[in-house]
PDB file of C-alpha atoms in Angstrom:
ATOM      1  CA  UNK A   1     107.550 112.714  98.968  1.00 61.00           C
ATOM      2  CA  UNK A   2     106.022 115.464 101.179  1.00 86.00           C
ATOM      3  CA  UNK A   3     102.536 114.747  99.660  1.00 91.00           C
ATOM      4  CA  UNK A   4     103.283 110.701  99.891  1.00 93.00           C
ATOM      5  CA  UNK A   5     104.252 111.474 103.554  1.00 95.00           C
ATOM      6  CA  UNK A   6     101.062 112.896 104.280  1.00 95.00           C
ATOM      7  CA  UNK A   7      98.599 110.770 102.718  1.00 93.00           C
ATOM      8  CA  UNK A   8     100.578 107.831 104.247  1.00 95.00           C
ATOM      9  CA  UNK A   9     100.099 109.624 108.000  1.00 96.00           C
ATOM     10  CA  UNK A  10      96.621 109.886 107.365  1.00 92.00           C
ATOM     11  CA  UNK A  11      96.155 106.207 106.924  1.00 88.00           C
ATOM     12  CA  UNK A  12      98.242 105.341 109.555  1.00 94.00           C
ATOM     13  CA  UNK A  13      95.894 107.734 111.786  1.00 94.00           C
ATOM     14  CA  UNK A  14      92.890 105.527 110.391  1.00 86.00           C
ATOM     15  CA  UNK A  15      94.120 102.465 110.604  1.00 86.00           C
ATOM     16  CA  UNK A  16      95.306 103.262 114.930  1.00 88.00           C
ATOM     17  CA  UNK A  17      91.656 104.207 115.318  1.00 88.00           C
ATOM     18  CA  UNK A  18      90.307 101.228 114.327  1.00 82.00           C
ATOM     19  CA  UNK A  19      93.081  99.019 115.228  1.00 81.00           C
ATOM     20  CA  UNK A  20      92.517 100.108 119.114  1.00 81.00           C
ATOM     21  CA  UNK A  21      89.167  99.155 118.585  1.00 78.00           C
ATOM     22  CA  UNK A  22      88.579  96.686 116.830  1.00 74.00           C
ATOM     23  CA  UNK A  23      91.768  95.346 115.137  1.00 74.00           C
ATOM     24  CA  UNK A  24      92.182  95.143 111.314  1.00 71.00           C
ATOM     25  CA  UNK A  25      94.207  98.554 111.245  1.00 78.00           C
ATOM     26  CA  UNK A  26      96.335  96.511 108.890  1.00 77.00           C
ATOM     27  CA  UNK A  27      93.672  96.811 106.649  1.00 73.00           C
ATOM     28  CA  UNK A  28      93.876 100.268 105.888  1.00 77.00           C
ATOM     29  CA  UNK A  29      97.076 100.441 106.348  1.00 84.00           C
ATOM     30  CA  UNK A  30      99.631  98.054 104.635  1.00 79.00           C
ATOM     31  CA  UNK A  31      97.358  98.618 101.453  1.00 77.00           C
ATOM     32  CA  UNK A  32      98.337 102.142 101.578  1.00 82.00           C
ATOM     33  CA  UNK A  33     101.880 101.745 101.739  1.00 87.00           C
ATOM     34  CA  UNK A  34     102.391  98.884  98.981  1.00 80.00           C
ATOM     35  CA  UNK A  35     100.198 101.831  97.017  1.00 80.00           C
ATOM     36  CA  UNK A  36     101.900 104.445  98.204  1.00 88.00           C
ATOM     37  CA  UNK A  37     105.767 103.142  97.983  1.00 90.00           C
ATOM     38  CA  UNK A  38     105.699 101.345  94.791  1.00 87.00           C
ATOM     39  CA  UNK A  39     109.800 100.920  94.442  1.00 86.00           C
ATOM     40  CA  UNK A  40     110.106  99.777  98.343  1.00 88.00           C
ATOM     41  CA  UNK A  41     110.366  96.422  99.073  1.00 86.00           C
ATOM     42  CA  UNK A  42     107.848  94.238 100.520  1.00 79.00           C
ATOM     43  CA  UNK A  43     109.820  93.051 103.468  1.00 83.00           C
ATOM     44  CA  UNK A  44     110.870  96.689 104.146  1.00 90.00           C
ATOM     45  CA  UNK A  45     106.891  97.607 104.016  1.00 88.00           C
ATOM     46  CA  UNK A  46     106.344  94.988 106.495  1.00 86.00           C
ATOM     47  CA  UNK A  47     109.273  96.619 108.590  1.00 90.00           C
ATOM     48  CA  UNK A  48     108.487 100.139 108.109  1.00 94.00           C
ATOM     49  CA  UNK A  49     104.331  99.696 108.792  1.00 92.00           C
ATOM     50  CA  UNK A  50     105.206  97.871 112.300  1.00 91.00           C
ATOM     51  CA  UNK A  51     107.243 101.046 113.752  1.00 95.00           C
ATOM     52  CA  UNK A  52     103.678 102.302 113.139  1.00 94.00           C
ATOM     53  CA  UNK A  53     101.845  99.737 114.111  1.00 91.00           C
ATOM     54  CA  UNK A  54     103.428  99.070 117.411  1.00 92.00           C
ATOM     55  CA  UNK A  55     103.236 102.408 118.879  1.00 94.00           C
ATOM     56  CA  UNK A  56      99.693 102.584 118.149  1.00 92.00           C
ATOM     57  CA  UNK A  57      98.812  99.292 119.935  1.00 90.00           C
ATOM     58  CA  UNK A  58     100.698 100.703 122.889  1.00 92.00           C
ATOM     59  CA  UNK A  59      99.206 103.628 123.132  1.00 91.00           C
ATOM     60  CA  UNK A  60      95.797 102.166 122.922  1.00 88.00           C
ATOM     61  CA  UNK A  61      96.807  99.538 125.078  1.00 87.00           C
ATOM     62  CA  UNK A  62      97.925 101.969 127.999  1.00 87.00           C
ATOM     63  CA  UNK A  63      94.396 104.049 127.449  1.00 85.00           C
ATOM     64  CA  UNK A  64      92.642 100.763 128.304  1.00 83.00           C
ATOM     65  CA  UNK A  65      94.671 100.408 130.967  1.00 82.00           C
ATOM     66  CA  UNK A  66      94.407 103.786 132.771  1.00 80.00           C
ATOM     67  CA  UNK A  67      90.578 103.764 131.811  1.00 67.00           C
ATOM     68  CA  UNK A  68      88.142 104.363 134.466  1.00 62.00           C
ATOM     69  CA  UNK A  69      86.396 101.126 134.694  1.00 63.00           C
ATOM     70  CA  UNK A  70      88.269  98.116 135.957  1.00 61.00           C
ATOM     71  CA  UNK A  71      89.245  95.715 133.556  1.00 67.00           C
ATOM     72  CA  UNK A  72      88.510  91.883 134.352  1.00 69.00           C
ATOM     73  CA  UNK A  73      91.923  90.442 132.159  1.00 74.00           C
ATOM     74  CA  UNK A  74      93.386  87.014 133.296  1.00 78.00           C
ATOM     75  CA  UNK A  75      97.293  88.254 133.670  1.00 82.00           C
ATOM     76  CA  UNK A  76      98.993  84.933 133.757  1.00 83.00           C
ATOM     77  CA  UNK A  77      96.770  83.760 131.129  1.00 85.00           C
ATOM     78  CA  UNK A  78      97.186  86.943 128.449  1.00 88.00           C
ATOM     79  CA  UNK A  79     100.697  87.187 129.974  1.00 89.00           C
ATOM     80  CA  UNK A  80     101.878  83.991 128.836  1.00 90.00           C
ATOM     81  CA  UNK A  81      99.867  84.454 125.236  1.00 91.00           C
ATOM     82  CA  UNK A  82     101.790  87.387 124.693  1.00 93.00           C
ATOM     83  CA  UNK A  83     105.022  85.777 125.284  1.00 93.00           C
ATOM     84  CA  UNK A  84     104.143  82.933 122.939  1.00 94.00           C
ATOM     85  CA  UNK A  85     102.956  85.116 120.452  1.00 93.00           C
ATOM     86  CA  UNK A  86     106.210  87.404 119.809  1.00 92.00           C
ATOM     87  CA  UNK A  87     108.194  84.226 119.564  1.00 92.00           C
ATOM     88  CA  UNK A  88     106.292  83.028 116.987  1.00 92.00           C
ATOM     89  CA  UNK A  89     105.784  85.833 115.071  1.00 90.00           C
ATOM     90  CA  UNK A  90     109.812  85.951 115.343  1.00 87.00           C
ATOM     91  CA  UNK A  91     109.328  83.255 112.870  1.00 88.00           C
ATOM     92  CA  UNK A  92     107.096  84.357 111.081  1.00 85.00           C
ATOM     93  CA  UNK A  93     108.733  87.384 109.930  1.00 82.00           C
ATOM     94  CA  UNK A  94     111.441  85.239 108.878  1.00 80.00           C
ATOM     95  CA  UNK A  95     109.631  83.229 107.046  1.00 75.00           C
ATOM     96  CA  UNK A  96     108.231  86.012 104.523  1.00 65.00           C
ATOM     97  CA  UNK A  97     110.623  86.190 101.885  1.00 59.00           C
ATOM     98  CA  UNK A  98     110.341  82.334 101.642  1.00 64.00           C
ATOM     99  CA  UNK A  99     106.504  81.261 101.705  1.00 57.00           C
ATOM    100  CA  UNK A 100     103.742  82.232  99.843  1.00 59.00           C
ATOM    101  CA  UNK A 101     101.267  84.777 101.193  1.00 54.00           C
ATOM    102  CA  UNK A 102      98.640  83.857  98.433  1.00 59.00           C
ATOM    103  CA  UNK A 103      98.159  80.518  99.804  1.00 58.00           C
ATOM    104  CA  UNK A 104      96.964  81.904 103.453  1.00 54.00           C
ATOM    105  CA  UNK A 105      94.436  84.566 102.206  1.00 60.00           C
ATOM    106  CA  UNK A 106      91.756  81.504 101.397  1.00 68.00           C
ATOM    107  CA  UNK A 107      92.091  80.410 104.629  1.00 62.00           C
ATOM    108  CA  UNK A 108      92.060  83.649 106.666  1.00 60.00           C
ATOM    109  CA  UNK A 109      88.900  84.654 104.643  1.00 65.00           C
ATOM    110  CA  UNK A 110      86.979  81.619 105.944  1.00 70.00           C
ATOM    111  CA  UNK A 111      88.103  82.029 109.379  1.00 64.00           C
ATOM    112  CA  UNK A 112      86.848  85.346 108.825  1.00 66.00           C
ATOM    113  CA  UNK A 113      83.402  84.590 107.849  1.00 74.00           C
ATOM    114  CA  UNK A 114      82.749  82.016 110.307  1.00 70.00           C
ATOM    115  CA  UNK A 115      83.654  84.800 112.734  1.00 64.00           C
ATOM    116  CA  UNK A 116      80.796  87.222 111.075  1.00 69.00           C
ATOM    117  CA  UNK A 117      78.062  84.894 110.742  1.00 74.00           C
ATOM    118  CA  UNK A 118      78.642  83.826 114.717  1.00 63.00           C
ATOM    119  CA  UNK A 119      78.269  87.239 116.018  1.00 64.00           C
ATOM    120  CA  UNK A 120      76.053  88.536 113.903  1.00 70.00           C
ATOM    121  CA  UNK A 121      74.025  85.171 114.792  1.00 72.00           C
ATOM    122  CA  UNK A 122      75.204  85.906 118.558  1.00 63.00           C
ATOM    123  CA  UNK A 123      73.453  88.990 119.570  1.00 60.00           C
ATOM    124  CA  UNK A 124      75.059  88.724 123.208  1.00 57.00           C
ATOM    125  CA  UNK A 125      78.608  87.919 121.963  1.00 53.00           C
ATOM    126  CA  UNK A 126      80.928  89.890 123.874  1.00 51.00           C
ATOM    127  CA  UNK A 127      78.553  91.575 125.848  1.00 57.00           C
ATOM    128  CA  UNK A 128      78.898  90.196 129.150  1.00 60.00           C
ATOM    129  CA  UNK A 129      82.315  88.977 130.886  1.00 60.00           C
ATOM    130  CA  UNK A 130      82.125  85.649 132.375  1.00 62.00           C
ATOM    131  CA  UNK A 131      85.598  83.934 131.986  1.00 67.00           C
ATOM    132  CA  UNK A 132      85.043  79.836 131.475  1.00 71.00           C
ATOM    133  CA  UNK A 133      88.575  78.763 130.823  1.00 64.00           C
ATOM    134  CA  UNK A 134      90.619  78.024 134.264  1.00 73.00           C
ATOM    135  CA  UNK A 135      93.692  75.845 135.167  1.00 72.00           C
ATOM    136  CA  UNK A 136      95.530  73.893 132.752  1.00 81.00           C
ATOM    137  CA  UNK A 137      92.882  74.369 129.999  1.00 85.00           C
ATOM    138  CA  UNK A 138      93.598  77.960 130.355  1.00 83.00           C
ATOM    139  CA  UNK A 139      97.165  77.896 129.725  1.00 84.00           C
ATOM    140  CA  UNK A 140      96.840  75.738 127.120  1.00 90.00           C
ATOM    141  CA  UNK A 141      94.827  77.345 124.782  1.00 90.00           C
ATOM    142  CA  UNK A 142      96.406  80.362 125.587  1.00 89.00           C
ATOM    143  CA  UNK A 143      99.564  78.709 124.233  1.00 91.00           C
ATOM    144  CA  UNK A 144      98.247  77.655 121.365  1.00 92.00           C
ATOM    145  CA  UNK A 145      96.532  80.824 120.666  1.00 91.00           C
ATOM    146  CA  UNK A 146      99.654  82.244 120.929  1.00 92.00           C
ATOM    147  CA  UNK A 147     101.478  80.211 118.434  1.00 93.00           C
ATOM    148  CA  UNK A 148      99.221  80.289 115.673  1.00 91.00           C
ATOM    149  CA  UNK A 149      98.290  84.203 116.036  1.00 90.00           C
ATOM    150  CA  UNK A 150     101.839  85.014 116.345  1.00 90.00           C
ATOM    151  CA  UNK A 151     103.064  83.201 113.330  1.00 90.00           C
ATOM    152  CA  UNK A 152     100.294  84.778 111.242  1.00 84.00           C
ATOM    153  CA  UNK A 153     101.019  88.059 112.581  1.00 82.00           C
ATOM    154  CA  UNK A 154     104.750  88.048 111.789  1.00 81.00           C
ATOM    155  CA  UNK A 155     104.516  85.987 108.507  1.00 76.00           C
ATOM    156  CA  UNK A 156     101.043  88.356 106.995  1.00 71.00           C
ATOM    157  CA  UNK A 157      99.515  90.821 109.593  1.00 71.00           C
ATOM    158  CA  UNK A 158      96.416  92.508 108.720  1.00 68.00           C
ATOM    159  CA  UNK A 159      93.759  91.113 110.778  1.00 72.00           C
ATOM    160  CA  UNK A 160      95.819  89.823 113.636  1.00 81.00           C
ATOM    161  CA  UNK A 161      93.755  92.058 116.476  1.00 79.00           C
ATOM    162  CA  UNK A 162      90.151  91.173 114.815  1.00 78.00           C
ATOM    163  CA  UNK A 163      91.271  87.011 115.226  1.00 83.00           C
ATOM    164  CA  UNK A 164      92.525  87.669 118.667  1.00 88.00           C
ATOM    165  CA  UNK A 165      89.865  89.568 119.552  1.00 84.00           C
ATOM    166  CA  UNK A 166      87.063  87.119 118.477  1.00 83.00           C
ATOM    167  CA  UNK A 167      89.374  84.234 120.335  1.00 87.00           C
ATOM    168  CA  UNK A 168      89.640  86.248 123.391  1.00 88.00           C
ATOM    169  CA  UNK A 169      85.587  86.943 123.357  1.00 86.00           C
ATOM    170  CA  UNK A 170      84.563  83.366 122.055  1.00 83.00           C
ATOM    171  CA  UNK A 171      87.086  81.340 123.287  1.00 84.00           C
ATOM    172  CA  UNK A 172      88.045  83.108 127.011  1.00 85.00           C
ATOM    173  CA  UNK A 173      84.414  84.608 127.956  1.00 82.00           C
ATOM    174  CA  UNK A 174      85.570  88.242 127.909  1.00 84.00           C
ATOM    175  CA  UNK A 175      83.186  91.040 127.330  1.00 82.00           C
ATOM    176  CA  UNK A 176      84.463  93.416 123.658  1.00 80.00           C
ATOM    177  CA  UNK A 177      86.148  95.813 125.914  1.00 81.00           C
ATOM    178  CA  UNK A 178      88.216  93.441 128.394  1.00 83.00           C
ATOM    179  CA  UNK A 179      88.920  91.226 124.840  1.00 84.00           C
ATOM    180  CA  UNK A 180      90.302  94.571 123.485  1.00 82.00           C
ATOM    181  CA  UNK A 181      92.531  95.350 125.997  1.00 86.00           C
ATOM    182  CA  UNK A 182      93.822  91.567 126.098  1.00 88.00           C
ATOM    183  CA  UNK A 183      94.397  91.727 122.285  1.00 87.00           C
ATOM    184  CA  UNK A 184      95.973  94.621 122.448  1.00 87.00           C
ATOM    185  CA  UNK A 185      98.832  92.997 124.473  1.00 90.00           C
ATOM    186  CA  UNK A 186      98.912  90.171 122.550  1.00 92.00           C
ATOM    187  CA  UNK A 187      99.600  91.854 119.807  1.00 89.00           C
ATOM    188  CA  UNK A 188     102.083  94.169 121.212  1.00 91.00           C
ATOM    189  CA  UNK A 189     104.323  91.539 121.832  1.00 92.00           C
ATOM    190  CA  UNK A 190     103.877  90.268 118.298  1.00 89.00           C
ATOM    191  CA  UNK A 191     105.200  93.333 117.090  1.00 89.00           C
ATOM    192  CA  UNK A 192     107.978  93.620 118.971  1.00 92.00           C
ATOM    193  CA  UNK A 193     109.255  90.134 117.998  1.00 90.00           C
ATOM    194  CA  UNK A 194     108.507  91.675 114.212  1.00 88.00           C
ATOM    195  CA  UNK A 195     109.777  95.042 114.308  1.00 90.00           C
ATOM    196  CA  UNK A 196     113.417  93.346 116.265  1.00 92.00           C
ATOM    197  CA  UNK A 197     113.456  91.039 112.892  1.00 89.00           C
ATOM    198  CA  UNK A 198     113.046  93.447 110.082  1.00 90.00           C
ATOM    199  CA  UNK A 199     114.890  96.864 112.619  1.00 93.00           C
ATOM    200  CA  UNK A 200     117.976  94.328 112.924  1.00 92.00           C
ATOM    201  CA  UNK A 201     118.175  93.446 108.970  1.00 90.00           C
ATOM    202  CA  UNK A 202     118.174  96.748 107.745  1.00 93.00           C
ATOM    203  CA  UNK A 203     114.226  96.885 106.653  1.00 91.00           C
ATOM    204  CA  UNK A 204     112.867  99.735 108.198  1.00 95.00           C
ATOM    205  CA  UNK A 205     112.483 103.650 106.562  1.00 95.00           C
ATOM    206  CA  UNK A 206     112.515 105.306 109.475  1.00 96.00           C
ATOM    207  CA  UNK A 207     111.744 108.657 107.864  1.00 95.00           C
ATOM    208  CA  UNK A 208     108.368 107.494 106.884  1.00 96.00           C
ATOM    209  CA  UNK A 209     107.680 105.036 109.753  1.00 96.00           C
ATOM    210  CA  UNK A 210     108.686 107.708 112.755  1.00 96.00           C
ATOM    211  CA  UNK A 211     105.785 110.322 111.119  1.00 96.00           C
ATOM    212  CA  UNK A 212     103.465 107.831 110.901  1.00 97.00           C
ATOM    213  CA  UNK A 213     103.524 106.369 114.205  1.00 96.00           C
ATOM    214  CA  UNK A 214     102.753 109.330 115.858  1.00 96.00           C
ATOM    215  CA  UNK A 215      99.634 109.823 113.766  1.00 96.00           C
ATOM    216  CA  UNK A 216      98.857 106.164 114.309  1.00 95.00           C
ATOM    217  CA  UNK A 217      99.107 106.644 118.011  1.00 95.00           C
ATOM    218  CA  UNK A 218      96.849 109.577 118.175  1.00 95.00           C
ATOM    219  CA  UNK A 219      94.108 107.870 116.181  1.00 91.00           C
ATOM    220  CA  UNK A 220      94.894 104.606 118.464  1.00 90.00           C
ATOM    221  CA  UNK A 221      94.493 107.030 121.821  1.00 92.00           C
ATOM    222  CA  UNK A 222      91.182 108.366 120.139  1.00 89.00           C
ATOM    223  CA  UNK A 223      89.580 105.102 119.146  1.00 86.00           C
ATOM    224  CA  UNK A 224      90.502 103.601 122.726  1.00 85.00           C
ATOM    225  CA  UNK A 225      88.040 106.117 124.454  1.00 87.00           C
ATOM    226  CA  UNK A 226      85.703 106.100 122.011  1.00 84.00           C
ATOM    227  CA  UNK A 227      85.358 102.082 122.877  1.00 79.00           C
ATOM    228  CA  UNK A 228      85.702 103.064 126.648  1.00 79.00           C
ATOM    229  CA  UNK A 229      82.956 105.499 126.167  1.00 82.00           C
ATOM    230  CA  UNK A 230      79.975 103.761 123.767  1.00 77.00           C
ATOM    231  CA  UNK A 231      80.891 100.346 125.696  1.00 72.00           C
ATOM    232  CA  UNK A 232      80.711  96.290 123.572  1.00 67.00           C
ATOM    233  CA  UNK A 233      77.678  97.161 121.446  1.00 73.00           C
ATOM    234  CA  UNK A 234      79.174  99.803 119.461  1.00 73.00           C
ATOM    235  CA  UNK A 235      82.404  97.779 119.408  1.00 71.00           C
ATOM    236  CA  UNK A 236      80.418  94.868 117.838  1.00 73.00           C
ATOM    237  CA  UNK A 237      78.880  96.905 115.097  1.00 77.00           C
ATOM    238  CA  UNK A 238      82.170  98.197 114.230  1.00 76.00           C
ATOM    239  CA  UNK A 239      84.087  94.757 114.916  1.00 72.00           C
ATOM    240  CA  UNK A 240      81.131  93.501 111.736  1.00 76.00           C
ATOM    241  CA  UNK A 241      81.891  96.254 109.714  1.00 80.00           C
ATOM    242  CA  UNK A 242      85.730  95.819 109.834  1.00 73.00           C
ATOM    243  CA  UNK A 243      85.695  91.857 109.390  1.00 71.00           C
ATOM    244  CA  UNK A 244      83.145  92.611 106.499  1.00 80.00           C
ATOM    245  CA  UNK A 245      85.411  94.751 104.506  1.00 77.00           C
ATOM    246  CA  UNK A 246      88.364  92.994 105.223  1.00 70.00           C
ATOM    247  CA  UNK A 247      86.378  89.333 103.985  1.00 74.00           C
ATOM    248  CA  UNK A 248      85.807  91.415 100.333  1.00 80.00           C
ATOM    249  CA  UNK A 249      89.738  92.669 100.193  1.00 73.00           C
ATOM    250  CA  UNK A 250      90.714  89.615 100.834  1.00 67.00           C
ATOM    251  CA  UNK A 251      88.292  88.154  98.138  1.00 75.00           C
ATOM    252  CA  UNK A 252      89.340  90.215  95.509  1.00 79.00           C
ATOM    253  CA  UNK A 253      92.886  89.791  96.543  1.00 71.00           C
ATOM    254  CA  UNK A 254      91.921  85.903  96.067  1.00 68.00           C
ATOM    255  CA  UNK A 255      90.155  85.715  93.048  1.00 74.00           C
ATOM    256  CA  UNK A 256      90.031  88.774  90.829  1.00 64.00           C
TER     257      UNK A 256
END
């Protein structure tokens, strides 16, 4: 177990690095754990892997936060997302032990490769931060954002900070960095609405998930000022890179 332990700390580290960044630490990590803890149940996977998860988001959520540039984020906006978001992913993690994941994985891979082929086409994509959502529009998007992210979040997961951060950039106006930071809150609420559903039904090791969120908040704290400090072109490169390899898991996942 002491080897498992390690190996599984060492993906968790990996996937908070380039969860803060980019999001699509659930890549690297939820792999590793259906690998790694064969005679586990899934549901208690899901439970033990958002311990880790959430404290990584928060920790790369308060480095963005205390950063030394200002952050342009639309509070009331993000705010409300959030709150959206954690309800439905509520449901969501309800809903796991009695839908089929196999039948989303088509669809999140095309989502996922419109996203690639836009900003690759898009060379300026997230590099400037000019909001162009206001009022009612706002609020309403932001709702439905909220919904559908959240649900997907609670009922699947990996991927979750990649789509909100391409909706925050594409949809909102934000530059990578101020997308980032707005994901990142997003998401932590999502999380939280998880982690209450599977900590409250018994689904959580919390032998394996207390070791691994400290590892995933140090790489999470590192990956947050390594965005801070190479600025939205090297979080586009890596924001391609992560998308890319998570479009070709989720094609062999599909049809192998």
């Amino acid at each position: 177990m002491t080897v498992t332990l390690l190996l599984l700390c060492l993906f968790a580290f990996l996937a908070g690095f380039i969860d803060s960044i980019v999001g699509g630490g659930g890549l690297i990590q939820l792999p590793a754990m259906l690998l790694l803890l064969p005679g586990v149940p899934v549901p208690t996977v899901f439970g033990t892997g958002k311990v880790s998860s959430l404290s990584g988001t928060v920790a790369a959520l308060r480095r963005y936060l205390s950063g030394p540039e200002k952050l342009e984020i639309r509070w009331r906006t993000v705010a409300l997302t959030a709150l959206v978001a954690g309800g439905f992913a509520l449901l969501g993690s309800r809903a796991v032990s009695h839908l089929h994941k196999e039948a989303v994985r088509p669809l999140v891979m095309g989502m996922l490769v419109v996203m690639a082929i836009y900003t690759f086409w898009r060379k300026d994509f997230g590099s400037l931060h000019a909001p162009r959502l206001s009022g009612y529009r706002e609020v309403l998007i932001g709702v439905v954002l909220g919904a559908s992210i959240g649900f997907y979040d609670g009922f699947f997961g990996p991927g979750t900070g990649s789509l909100l951060l391409f909706a925050f950039v594409g949809l909102f106006g934000y530059d990578f960095i101020a997308a980032s930071a707005s994901a990142k809150l997003v998401n932590v609420a999502t999380n939280v609405a998880s982690l209450f559903y599977f900590a409250t039904t018994g689904q959580v090791l919390y032998k394996v998930a207390l070791p691994m969120a400290a590892c995933n908040m140090l790489g999470s704290t590192l990956g947050a000022r390594m965005a801070q400090r190479h600025g939205t072109g090297f979080v586009r490169v890596l924001f391609l890179g992560v998308v890319s390899a998570f479009i070709l898991k989720l094609g062999w996942d599909t049809f192998a």
